[in-house]
Short mmCIF file of C-alpha atoms and ligand atoms in Angstrom, two decimals:
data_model
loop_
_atom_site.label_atom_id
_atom_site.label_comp_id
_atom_site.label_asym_id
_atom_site.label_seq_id
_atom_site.Cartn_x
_atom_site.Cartn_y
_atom_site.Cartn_z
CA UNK A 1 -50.83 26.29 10.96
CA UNK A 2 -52.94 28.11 12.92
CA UNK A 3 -51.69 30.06 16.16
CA UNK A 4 -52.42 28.24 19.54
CA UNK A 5 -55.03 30.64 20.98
CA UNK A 6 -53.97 30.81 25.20
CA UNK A 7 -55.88 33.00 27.79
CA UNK A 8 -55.25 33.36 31.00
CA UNK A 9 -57.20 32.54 33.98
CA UNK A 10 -57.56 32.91 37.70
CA UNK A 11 -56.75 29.60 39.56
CA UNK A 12 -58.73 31.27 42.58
CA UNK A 13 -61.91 31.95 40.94
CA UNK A 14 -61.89 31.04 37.16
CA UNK A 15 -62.10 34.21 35.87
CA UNK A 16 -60.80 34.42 32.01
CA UNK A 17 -58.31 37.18 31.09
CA UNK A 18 -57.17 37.64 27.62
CA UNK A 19 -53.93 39.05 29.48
CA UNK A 20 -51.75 38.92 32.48
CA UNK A 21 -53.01 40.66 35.92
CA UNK A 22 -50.72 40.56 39.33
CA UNK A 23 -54.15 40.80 41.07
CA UNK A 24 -57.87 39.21 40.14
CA UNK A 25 -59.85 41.93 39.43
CA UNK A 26 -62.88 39.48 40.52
CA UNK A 27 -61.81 37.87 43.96
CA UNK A 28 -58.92 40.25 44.58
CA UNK A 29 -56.44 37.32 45.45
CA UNK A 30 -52.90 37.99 44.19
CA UNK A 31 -50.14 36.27 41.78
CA UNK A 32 -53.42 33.44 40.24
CA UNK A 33 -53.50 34.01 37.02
CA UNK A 34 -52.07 31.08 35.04
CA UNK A 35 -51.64 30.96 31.18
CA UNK A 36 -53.64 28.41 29.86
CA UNK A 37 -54.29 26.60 25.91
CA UNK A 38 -57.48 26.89 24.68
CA UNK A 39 -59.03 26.10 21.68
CA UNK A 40 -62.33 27.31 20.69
CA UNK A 41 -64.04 24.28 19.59
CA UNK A 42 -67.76 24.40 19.69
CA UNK A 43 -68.77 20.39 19.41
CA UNK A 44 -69.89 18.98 22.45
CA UNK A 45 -68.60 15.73 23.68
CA UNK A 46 -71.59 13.65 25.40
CA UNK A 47 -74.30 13.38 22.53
CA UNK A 48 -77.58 11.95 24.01
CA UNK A 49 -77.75 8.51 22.03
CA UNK A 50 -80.66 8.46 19.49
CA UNK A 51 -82.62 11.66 19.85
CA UNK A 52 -81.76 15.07 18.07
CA UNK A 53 -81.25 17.62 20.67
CA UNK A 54 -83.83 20.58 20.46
CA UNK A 55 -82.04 23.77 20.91
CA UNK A 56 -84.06 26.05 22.44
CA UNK A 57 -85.76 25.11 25.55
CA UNK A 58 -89.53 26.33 26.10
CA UNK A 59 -91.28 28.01 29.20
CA UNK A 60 -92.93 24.97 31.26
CA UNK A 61 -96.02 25.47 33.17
CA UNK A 62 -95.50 24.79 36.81
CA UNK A 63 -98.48 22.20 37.08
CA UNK A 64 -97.31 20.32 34.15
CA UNK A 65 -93.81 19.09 34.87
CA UNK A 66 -94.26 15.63 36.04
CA UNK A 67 -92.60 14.60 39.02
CA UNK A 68 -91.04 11.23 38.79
CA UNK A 69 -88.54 12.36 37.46
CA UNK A 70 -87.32 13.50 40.77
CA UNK A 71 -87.66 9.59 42.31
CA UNK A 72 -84.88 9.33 44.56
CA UNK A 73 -82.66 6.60 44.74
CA UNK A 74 -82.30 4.85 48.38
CA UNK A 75 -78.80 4.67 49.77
CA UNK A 76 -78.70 1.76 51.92
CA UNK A 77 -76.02 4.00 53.59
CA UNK A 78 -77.84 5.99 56.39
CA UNK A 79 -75.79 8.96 56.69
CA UNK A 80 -75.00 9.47 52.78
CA UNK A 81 -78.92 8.75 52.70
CA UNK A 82 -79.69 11.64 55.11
CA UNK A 83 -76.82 13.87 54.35
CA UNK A 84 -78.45 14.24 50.60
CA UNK A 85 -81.58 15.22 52.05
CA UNK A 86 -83.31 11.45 51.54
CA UNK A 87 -81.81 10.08 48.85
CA UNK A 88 -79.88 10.43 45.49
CA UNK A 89 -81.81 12.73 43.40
CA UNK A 90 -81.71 11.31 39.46
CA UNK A 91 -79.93 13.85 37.32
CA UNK A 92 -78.10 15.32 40.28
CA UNK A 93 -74.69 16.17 40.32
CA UNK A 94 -72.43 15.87 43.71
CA UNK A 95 -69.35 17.20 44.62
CA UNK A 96 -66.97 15.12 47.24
CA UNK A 97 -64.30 17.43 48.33
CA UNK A 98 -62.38 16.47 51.34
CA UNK A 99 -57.98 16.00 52.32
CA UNK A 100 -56.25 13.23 50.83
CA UNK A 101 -56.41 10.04 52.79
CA UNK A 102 -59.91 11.05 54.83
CA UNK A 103 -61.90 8.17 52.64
CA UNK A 104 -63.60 10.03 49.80
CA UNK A 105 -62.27 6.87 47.70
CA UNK A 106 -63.53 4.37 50.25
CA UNK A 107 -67.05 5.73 50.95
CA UNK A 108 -67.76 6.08 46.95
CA UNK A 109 -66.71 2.84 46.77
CA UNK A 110 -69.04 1.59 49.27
CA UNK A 111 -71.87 3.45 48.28
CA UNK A 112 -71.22 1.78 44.79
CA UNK A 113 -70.79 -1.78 46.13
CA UNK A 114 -74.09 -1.38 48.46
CA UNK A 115 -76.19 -0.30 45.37
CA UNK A 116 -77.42 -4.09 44.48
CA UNK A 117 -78.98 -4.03 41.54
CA UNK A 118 -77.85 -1.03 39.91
CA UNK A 119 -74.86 -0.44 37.49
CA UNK A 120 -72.49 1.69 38.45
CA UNK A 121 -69.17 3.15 36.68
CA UNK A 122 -66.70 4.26 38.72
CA UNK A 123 -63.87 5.93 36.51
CA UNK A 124 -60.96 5.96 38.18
CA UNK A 125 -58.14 8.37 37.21
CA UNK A 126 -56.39 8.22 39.89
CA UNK A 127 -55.77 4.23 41.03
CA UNK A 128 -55.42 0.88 38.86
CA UNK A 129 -58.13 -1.57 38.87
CA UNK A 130 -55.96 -3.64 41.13
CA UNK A 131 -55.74 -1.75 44.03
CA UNK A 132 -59.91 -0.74 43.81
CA UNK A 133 -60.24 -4.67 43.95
CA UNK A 134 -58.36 -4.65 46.68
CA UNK A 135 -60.40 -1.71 48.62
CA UNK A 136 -63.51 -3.79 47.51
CA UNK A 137 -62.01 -6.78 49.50
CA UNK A 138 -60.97 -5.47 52.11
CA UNK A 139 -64.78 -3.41 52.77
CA UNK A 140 -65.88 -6.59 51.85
CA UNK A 141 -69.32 -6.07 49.84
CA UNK A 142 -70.33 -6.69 46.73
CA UNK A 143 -72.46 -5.78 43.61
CA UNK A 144 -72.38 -8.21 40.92
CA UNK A 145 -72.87 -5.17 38.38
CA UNK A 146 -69.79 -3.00 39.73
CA UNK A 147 -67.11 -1.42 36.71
CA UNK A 148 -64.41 0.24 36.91
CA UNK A 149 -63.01 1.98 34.37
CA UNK A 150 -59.35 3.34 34.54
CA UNK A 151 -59.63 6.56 32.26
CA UNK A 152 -58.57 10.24 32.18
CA UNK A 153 -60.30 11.18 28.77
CA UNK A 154 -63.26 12.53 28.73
CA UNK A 155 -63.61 11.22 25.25
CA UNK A 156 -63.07 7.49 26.34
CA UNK A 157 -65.49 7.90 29.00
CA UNK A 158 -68.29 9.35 27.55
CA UNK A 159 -67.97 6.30 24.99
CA UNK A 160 -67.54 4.19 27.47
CA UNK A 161 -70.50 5.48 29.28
CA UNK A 162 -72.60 4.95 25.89
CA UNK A 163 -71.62 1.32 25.84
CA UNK A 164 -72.75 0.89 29.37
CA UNK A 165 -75.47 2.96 30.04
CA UNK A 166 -75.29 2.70 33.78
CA UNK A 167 -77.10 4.17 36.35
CA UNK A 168 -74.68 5.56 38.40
CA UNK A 169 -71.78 7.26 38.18
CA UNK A 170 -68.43 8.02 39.98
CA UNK A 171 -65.44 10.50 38.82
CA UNK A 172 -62.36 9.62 41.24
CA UNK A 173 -61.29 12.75 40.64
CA UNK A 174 -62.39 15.69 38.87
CA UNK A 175 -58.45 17.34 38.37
CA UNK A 176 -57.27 13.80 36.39
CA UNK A 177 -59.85 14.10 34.08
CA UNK A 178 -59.02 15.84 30.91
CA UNK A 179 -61.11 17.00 27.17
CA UNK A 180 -58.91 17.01 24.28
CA UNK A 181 -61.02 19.81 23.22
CA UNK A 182 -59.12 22.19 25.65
CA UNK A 183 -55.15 21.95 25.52
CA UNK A 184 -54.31 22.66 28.86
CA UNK A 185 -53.18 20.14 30.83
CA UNK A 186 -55.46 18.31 33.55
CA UNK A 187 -56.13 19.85 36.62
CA UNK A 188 -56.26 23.37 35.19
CA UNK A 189 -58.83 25.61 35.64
CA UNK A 190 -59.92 25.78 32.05
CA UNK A 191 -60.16 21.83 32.11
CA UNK A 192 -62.03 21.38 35.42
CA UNK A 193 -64.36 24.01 34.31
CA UNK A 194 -65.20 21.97 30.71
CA UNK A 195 -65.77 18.13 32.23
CA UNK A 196 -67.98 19.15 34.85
CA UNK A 197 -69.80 21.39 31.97
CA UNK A 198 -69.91 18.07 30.14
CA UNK A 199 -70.46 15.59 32.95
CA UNK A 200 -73.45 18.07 34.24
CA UNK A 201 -75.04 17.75 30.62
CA UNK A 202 -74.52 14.37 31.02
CA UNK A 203 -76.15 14.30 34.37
CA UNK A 204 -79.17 15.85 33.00
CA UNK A 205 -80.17 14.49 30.45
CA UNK A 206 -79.75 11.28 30.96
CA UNK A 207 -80.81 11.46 34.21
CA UNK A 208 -77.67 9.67 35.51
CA UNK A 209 -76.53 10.72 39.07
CA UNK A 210 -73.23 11.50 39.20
CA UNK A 211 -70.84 11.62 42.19
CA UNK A 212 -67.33 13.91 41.24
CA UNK A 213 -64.32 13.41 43.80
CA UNK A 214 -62.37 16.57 44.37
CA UNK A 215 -59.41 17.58 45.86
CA UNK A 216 -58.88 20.52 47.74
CA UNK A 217 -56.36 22.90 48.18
CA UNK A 218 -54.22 23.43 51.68
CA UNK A 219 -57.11 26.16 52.81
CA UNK A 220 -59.44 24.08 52.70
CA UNK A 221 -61.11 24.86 49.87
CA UNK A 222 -61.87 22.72 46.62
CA UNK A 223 -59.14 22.57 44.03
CA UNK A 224 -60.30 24.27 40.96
CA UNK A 225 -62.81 27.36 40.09
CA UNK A 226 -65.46 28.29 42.41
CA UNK A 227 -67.61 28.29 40.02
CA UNK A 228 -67.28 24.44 40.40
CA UNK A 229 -69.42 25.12 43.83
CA UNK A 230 -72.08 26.57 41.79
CA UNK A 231 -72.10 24.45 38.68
CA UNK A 232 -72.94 20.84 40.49
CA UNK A 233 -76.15 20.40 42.73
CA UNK A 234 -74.73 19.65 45.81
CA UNK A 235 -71.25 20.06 47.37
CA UNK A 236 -70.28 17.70 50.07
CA UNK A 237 -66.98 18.35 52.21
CA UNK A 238 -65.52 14.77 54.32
CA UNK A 239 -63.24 15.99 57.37
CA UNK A 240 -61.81 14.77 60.12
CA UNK A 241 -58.39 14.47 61.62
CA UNK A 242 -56.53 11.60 59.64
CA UNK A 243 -54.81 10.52 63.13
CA UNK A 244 -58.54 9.92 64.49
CA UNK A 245 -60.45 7.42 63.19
CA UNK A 246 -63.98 9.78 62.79
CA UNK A 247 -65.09 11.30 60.15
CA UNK A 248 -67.90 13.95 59.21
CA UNK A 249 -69.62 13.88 56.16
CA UNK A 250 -71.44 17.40 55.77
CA UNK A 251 -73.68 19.32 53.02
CA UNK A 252 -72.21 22.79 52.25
CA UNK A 253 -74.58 22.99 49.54
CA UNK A 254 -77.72 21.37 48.82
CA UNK A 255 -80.31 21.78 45.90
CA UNK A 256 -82.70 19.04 46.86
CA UNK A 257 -82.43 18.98 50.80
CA UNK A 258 -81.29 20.76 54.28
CA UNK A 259 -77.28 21.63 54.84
CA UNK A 260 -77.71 21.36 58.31
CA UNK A 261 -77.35 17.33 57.95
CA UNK A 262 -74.56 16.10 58.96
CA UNK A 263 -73.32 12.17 59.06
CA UNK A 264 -70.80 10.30 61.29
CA UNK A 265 -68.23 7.50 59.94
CA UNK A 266 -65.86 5.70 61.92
CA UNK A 267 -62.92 4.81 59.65
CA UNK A 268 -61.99 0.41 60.40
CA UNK A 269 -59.77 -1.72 59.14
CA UNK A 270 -62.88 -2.81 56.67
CA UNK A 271 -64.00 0.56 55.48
CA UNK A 272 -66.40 2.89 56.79
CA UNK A 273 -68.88 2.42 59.53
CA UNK A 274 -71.62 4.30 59.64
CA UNK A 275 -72.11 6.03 63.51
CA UNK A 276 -75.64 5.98 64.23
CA UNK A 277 -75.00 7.02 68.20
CA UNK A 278 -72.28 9.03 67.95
CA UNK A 279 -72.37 10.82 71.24
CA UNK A 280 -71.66 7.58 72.93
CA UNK A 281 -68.42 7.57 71.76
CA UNK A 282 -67.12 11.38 71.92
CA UNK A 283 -67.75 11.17 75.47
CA UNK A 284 -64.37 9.08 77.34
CA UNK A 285 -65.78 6.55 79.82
CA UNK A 286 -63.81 6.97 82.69
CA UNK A 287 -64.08 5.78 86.50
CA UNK A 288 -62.38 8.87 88.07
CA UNK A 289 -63.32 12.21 87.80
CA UNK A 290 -60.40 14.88 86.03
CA UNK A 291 -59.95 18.05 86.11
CA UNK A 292 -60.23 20.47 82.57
CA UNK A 293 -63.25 18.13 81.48
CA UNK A 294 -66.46 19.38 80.66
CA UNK A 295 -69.60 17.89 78.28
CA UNK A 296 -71.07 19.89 75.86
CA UNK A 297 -74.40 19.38 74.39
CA UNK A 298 -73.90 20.89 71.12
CA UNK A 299 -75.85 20.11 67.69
CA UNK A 300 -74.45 19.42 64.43
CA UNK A 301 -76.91 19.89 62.15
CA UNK A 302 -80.28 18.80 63.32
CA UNK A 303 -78.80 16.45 65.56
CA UNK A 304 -77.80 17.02 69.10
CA UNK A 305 -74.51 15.47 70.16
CA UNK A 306 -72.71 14.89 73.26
CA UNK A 307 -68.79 16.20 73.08
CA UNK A 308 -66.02 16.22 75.30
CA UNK A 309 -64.11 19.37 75.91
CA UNK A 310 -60.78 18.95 77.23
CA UNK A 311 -58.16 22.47 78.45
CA UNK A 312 -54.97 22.55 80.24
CA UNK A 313 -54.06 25.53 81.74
CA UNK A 314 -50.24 25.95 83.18
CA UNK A 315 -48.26 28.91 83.56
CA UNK A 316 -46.32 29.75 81.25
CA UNK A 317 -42.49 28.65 81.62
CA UNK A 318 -41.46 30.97 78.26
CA UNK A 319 -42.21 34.56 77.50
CA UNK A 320 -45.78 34.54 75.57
CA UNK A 321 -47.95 32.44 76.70
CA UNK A 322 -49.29 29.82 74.39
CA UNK A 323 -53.09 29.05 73.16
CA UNK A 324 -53.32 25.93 71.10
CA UNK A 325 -57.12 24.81 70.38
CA UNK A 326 -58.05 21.67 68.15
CA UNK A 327 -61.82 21.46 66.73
CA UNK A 328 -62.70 25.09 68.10
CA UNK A 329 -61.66 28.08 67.14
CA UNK A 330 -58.32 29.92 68.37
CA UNK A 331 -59.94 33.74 67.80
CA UNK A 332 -63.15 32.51 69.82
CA UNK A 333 -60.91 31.01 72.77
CA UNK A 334 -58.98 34.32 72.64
CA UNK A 335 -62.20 35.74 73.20
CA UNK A 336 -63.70 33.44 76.37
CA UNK A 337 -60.26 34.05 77.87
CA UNK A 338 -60.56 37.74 77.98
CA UNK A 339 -64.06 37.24 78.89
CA UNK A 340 -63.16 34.94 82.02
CA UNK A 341 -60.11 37.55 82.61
CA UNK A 342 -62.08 41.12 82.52
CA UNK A 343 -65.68 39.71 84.02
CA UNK A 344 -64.40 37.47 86.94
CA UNK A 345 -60.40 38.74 87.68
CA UNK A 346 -59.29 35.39 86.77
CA UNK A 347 -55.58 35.94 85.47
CA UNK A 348 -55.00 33.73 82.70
CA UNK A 349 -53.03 36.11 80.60
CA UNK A 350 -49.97 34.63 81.65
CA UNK A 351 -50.79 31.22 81.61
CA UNK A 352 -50.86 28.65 78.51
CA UNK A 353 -54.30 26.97 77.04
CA UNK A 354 -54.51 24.28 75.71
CA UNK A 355 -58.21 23.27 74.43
CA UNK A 356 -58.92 20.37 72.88
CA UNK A 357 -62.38 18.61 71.54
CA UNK A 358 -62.56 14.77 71.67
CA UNK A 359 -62.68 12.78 68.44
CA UNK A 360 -61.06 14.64 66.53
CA UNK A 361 -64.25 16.61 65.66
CA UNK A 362 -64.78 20.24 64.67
CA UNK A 363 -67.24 22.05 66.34
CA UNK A 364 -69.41 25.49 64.76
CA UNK A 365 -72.20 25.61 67.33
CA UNK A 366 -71.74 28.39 69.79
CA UNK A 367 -73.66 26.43 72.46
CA UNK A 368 -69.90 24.79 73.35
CA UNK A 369 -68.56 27.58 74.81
CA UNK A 370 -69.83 27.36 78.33
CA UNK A 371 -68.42 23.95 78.57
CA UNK A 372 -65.29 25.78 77.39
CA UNK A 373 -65.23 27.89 79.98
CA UNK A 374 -66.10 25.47 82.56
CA UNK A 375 -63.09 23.22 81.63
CA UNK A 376 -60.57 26.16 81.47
CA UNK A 377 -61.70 26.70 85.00
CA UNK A 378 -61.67 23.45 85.98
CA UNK A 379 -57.71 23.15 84.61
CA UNK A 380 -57.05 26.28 86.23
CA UNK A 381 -58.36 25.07 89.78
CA UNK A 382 -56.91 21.80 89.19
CA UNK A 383 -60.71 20.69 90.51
CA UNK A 384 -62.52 18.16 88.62
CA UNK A 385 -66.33 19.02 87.49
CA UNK A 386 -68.75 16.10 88.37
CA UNK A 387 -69.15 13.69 84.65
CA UNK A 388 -73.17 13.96 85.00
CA UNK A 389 -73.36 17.66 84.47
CA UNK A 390 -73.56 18.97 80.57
CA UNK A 391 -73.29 22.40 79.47
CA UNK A 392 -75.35 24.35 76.54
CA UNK A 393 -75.11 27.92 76.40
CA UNK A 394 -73.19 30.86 74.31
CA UNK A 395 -71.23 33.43 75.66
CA UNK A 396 -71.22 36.37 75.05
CA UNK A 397 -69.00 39.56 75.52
CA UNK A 398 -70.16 40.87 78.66
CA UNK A 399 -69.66 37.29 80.37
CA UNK A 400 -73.45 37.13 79.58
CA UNK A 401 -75.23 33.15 78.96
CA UNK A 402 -76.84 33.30 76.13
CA UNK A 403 -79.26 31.04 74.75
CA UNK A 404 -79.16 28.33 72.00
CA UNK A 405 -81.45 26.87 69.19
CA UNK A 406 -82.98 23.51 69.83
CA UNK A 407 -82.74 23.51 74.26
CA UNK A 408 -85.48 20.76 74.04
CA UNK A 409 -83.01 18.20 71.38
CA UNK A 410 -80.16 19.11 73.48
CA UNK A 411 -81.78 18.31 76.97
CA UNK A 412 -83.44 15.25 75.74
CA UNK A 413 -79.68 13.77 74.67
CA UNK A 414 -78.18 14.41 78.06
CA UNK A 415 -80.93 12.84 79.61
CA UNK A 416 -80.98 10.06 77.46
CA UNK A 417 -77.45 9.35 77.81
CA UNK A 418 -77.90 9.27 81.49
CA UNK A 419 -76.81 13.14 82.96
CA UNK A 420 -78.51 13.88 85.57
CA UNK A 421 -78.23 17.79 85.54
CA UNK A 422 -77.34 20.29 82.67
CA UNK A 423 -76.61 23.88 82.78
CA UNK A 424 -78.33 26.01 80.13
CA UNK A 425 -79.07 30.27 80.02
CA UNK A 426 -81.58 31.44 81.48
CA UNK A 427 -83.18 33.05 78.32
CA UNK A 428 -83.88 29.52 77.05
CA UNK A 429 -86.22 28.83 80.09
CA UNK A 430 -88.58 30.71 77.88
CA UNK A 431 -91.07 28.26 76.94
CA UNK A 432 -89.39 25.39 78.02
CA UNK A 433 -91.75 22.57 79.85
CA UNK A 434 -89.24 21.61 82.64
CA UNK A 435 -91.76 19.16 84.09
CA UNK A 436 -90.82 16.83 80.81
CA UNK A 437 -87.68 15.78 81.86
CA UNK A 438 -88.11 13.25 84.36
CA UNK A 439 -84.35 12.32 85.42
CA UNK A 440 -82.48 15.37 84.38
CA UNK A 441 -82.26 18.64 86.47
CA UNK A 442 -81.95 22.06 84.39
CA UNK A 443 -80.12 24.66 86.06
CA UNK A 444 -80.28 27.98 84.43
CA UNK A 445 -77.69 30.62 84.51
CA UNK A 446 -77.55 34.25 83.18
CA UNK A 447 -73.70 34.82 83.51
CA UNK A 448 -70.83 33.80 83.86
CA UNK A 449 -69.88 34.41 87.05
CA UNK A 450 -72.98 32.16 88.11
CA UNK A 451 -71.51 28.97 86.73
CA UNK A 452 -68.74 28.65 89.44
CA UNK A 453 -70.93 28.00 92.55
CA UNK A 454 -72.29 25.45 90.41
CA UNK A 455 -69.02 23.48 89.61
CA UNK A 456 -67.63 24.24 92.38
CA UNK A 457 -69.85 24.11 95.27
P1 LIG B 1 -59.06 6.72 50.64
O1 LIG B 1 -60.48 6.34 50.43
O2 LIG B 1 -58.06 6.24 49.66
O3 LIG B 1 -58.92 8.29 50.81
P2 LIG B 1 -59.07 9.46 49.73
O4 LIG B 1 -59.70 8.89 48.51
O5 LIG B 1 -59.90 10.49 50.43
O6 LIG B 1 -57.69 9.97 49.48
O7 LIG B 1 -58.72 6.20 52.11
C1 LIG B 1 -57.45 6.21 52.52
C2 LIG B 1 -57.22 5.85 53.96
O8 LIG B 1 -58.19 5.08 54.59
C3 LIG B 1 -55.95 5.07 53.98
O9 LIG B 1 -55.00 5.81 54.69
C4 LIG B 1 -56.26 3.79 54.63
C5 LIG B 1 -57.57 3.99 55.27
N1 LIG B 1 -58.43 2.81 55.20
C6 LIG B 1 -58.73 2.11 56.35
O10 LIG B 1 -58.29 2.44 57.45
N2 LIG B 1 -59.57 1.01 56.26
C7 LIG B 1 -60.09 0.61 55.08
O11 LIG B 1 -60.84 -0.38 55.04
C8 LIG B 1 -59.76 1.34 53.90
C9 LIG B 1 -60.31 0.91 52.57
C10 LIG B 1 -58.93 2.42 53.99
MG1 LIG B 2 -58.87 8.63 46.61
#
C-alpha cells in the first residue's frame, strides 16, 4: 500500500507547504495552515465529448480570433444584466459570494427560471430538490427546461453535465462540492482549489457559463483560497442587512465589464424584485420635519442615489462616550467628529453618536460626509434641516468641502426627485453649467463652518 501523500496548506491564501508553519510565509496571517490528503493524480475529470484535446496551444493573431464567441447572453434580469457589464459572457465563470440567508440561492434561482428557452443545471449540494421546488413556487416563474441536480461529486456532475449538455450552469455552493481525485474532505482548500480548476476548464471549452455560489467567512471575505478571486472571471459579492429587506448586488471583479455597477433588490415574500428607482425608497416620506436628518446625494457605481442619513447625539450618561455607525464607517465618523470638534469648537467629545444610513445600505462614496455632518449638527441642536435640501461634498481634514466625481448625475437626481436646493463644494463649480438646472438651487460651500448659516438660518 502506498503511503497517503498529505501537504499542508494555508486556509487564508492557498499556499502549499510540504510542512507545518505557525505563520504564512505568503499572506503573513497566523495559526492557517491545515493538513490536508492529496493524491497526485494527473487525469482530468471533464473530457470535452468527441474531440482529442490538442496540448499545446498556439500564438493567435489578434485580427483573426473571431468574435462570436463572445455573444452575450441577455438576462431578462436588469440589474444581474447590468451588474455583468451587459450580459452573461459564454465561457465565463462567476463567483456569488455573499452571508448566508442574503438570497444568493434565490436570485440564481431566478435568473435560471427567467432564462426561457435555455437549459440550465443547477447542482445543488446544499438543499433537496424539494425545497428548490418550493423556492420556484413561491418566486413563481417558470422554465419548462429547468434541472436540478442534487450532487456533491464532481465526478457525477461532470457526467451528468455530458448527458445534458446544457447551457447554463449553477454550483450552489462551491465548499459542498468535492473530486475524489483529492482526499481531503469538501470545503478544504485543496478541494475548492481543484473543482473550480475543473469547472473553469469546463467553462471554457465548452463555452458553458457558469455561476459558482460561495460562502464567505465572518470577515467578509470568500470562504476558500484567494486564488479563487483570481481563477473565475468575475467575482460578485450580495450584501445587505438580513433584518432589511434591500439588497446590493456589486462587481468586485470584472473581466468583461465596469465594477463600478452596482444593482438594487428588494427581498418579498415572492423572491427578489429588482429596484429600478431606488432612491425613492431610501429616502423616509415624512410630513414633519426631524431633527439628525440629512439627504445625501451619493453614487454607487455609475448611478447617483438619494440616501438618508440619520445621527443622534446625547450626552453621554456613562464614562466613554459611545460612537455606533451602521452603513458608514466608524474610523471616518471618528474623523468628522474631530473635524466638527477642532474647526468649529463644537464639543462632542463627551457626547454619544449614533449614525445610521437608511435601508440598510452601505455606503463607500466620500460625497456622504457633508450630509454626515449636517445631521450630527442637526441632532446636536435638536433643530431639524428643511427635507428639500441634499448634500454632496467630502470633507476633508482641515474642515475643508471638497469636491466629488459626477456633480452633474448627482444634481440631476435631486432635482428630479423634487429638491429644490443642494449644497455642493465650491471646487465643483468648476465647469458646472448652473443655468441647466431649472428647479434646483446649488449652493456652494468651501468649509465647513459655511454649512451652518445654511441649515440654520
Ligand atoms: P436564500 O436564497 O436561501 O439565501 P442564501 O442562498 O444566500 O443563503 O434566501 C434565504 C432568505 O430569503 C430566507 O431567509 C427567506 C428569504 N426569502 C424571502 O423572504 N422571500 C422569498 O421569496 C424567498 C425565496 C426567500
Ligand atoms: Mg443558499
Amino acid at each position: 500500500m502506498s503511503k497517503v501523500k498529505t501537504s499542508f496548506f494555508c486556509q487564508n491564501c492557498g499556499v502549499q507547504s510540504s510542512k507545518w508553519v505557525g505563520r504564512c510565509p505568503s499572506c503573513g496571517q497566523w495559526n492557517t495552515f491545515v493538513e490536508e490528503i492529496v493524491a497526485k493524480e494527473e487525469k482530468l475529470i471533464w473530457k470535452k465529448p468527441g474531440g482529442k484535446k490538442d496540448k499545446t496551444a498556439k500564438p493567435v493573431l489578434l485580427q483573426e480570433i473571431s468574435e462570436n464567441t463572445e455573444r452575450r447572453i441577455d438576462i431578462p434580469d436588469k440589474e444581474l444584466h447590468r451588474v455583468l457589464g451587459g450580459g452573461l459572457v459564454p465561457g465565463s465563470l462567476v463567483l456569488m459570494g455573499g452571508e448566508p440567508g442574503i438570497g444568493k440561492s434565490t436570485l440564481l434561482l431566478q435568473l435560471a427560471l427567467q432564462l426561457k428557452n435555455k437549459k440550465v443545471l443547477y447542482v445543488s449540494g446544499e438543499e433537496s430538490e424539494l425545497q428548490i421546488k418550493m423556492r420556484a413556487d413561491r418566486v413563481n416563474l417558470k422554465n419548462e427546461q429547468f434541472f436540478i441536480l442534487t450532487e456533491t461529486s464532481l465526478e457525477n456532475i461532470f457526467h451528468q453535465i455530458s448527458e445534458l449538455n446544457p447551457d447554463l450552469l449553477i454550483i450552489d455552493s462551491i465548499q459542498t462540492i468535492f473530486s475524489s481525485k483529492i482526499e481531503s474532505s469538501p470545503g478544504s482548500v485543496s478541494q475548492i482549489r481543484e473543482s473550480t480548476a475543473e469547472l473553469l476548464r469546463f467553462a471554457k471549452e465548452s463555452s458553458t457559463p457558469v455561476f459558482l455560489i460561495g460562502h464567505i467567512t465572518k470577515d467578509g471575505m470568500i470562504a476558500g483560497p484567494k486564488i479563487l478571486e483570481h481563477m473565475v472571471d468575475t467575482v460578485l459579492q450580495f450584501e445587505g442587512d438580513r433584518h432589511h429587506v434591500y439588497r446590493v448586488l456589486r462587481a468586485i471583479k470584472n473581466r468583461f465589464g465596469s465594477t463600478a455597477e452596482l444593482g438594487i433588490y428588494e427581498m418579498q415574500g415572492a423572491g427578489l424584485r429588482e429596484v429600478s428607482n431606488p432612491s425613492e425608497i431610501l429616502i423616509a416620506q415624512r410630513e414633519e420635519i426631524l431633527s439628525g436628518v440629512a439627504i445625501a446625494a451619493t453614487m454607487e457605481g455609475v448611478r447617483p442615489l438619494l440616501i438618508e442619513t440619520q445621527a443622534l447625539v446625547s450626552s453621554a450618561v456613562y464614562g466613554t462616550p459611545q460612537r455606533s455607525s451602521t452603513g458608514f464607517d466608524l474610523r471616518r465618523l471618528s474623523m468628522l467628529l474631530a473635524v466638527l470638534e477642532k474647526r468649529c469648537g463644537f464639543k462632542l467629545g463627551a457626547k454619544d453618536v449614533f449614525l445610521n444610513i437608511a435601508g440598510g445600505i452601505k455606503v463607500e462614496d466620500p460625497a456622504i460626509d457633508l450630509a454626515v455632518i449636517c445631521a450630527i449638527l442637526s441632532s446636536n441642536e435638536d433643530i431639524g434641516i428643511n427635507p428639500k435640501i441634499a448634500f454632496s461634498g467630502e470633507v476633508g481634514l482641515s474642515g475643508e468641502i471638497r469636491p466629488v466625481t459626477r456633480i452633474e448625475n448627482r444634481i440631476s437626481e435631486a432635482e428630479k426627485m423634487g429638491f429644490s436646493q443642494i449644497v455642493i463644494s465650491k471646487y465643483n463649480l468648476k465647469g458646472l453649467d448652473k443655468s441647466r438646472f431649472k428647479s434646483i438651487e446649488v449652493v456652494a460651500v468651501s468649509k465647513v463652518e459655511e454649512v451652518f448659516s445654511i441649515l440654520f438660518a
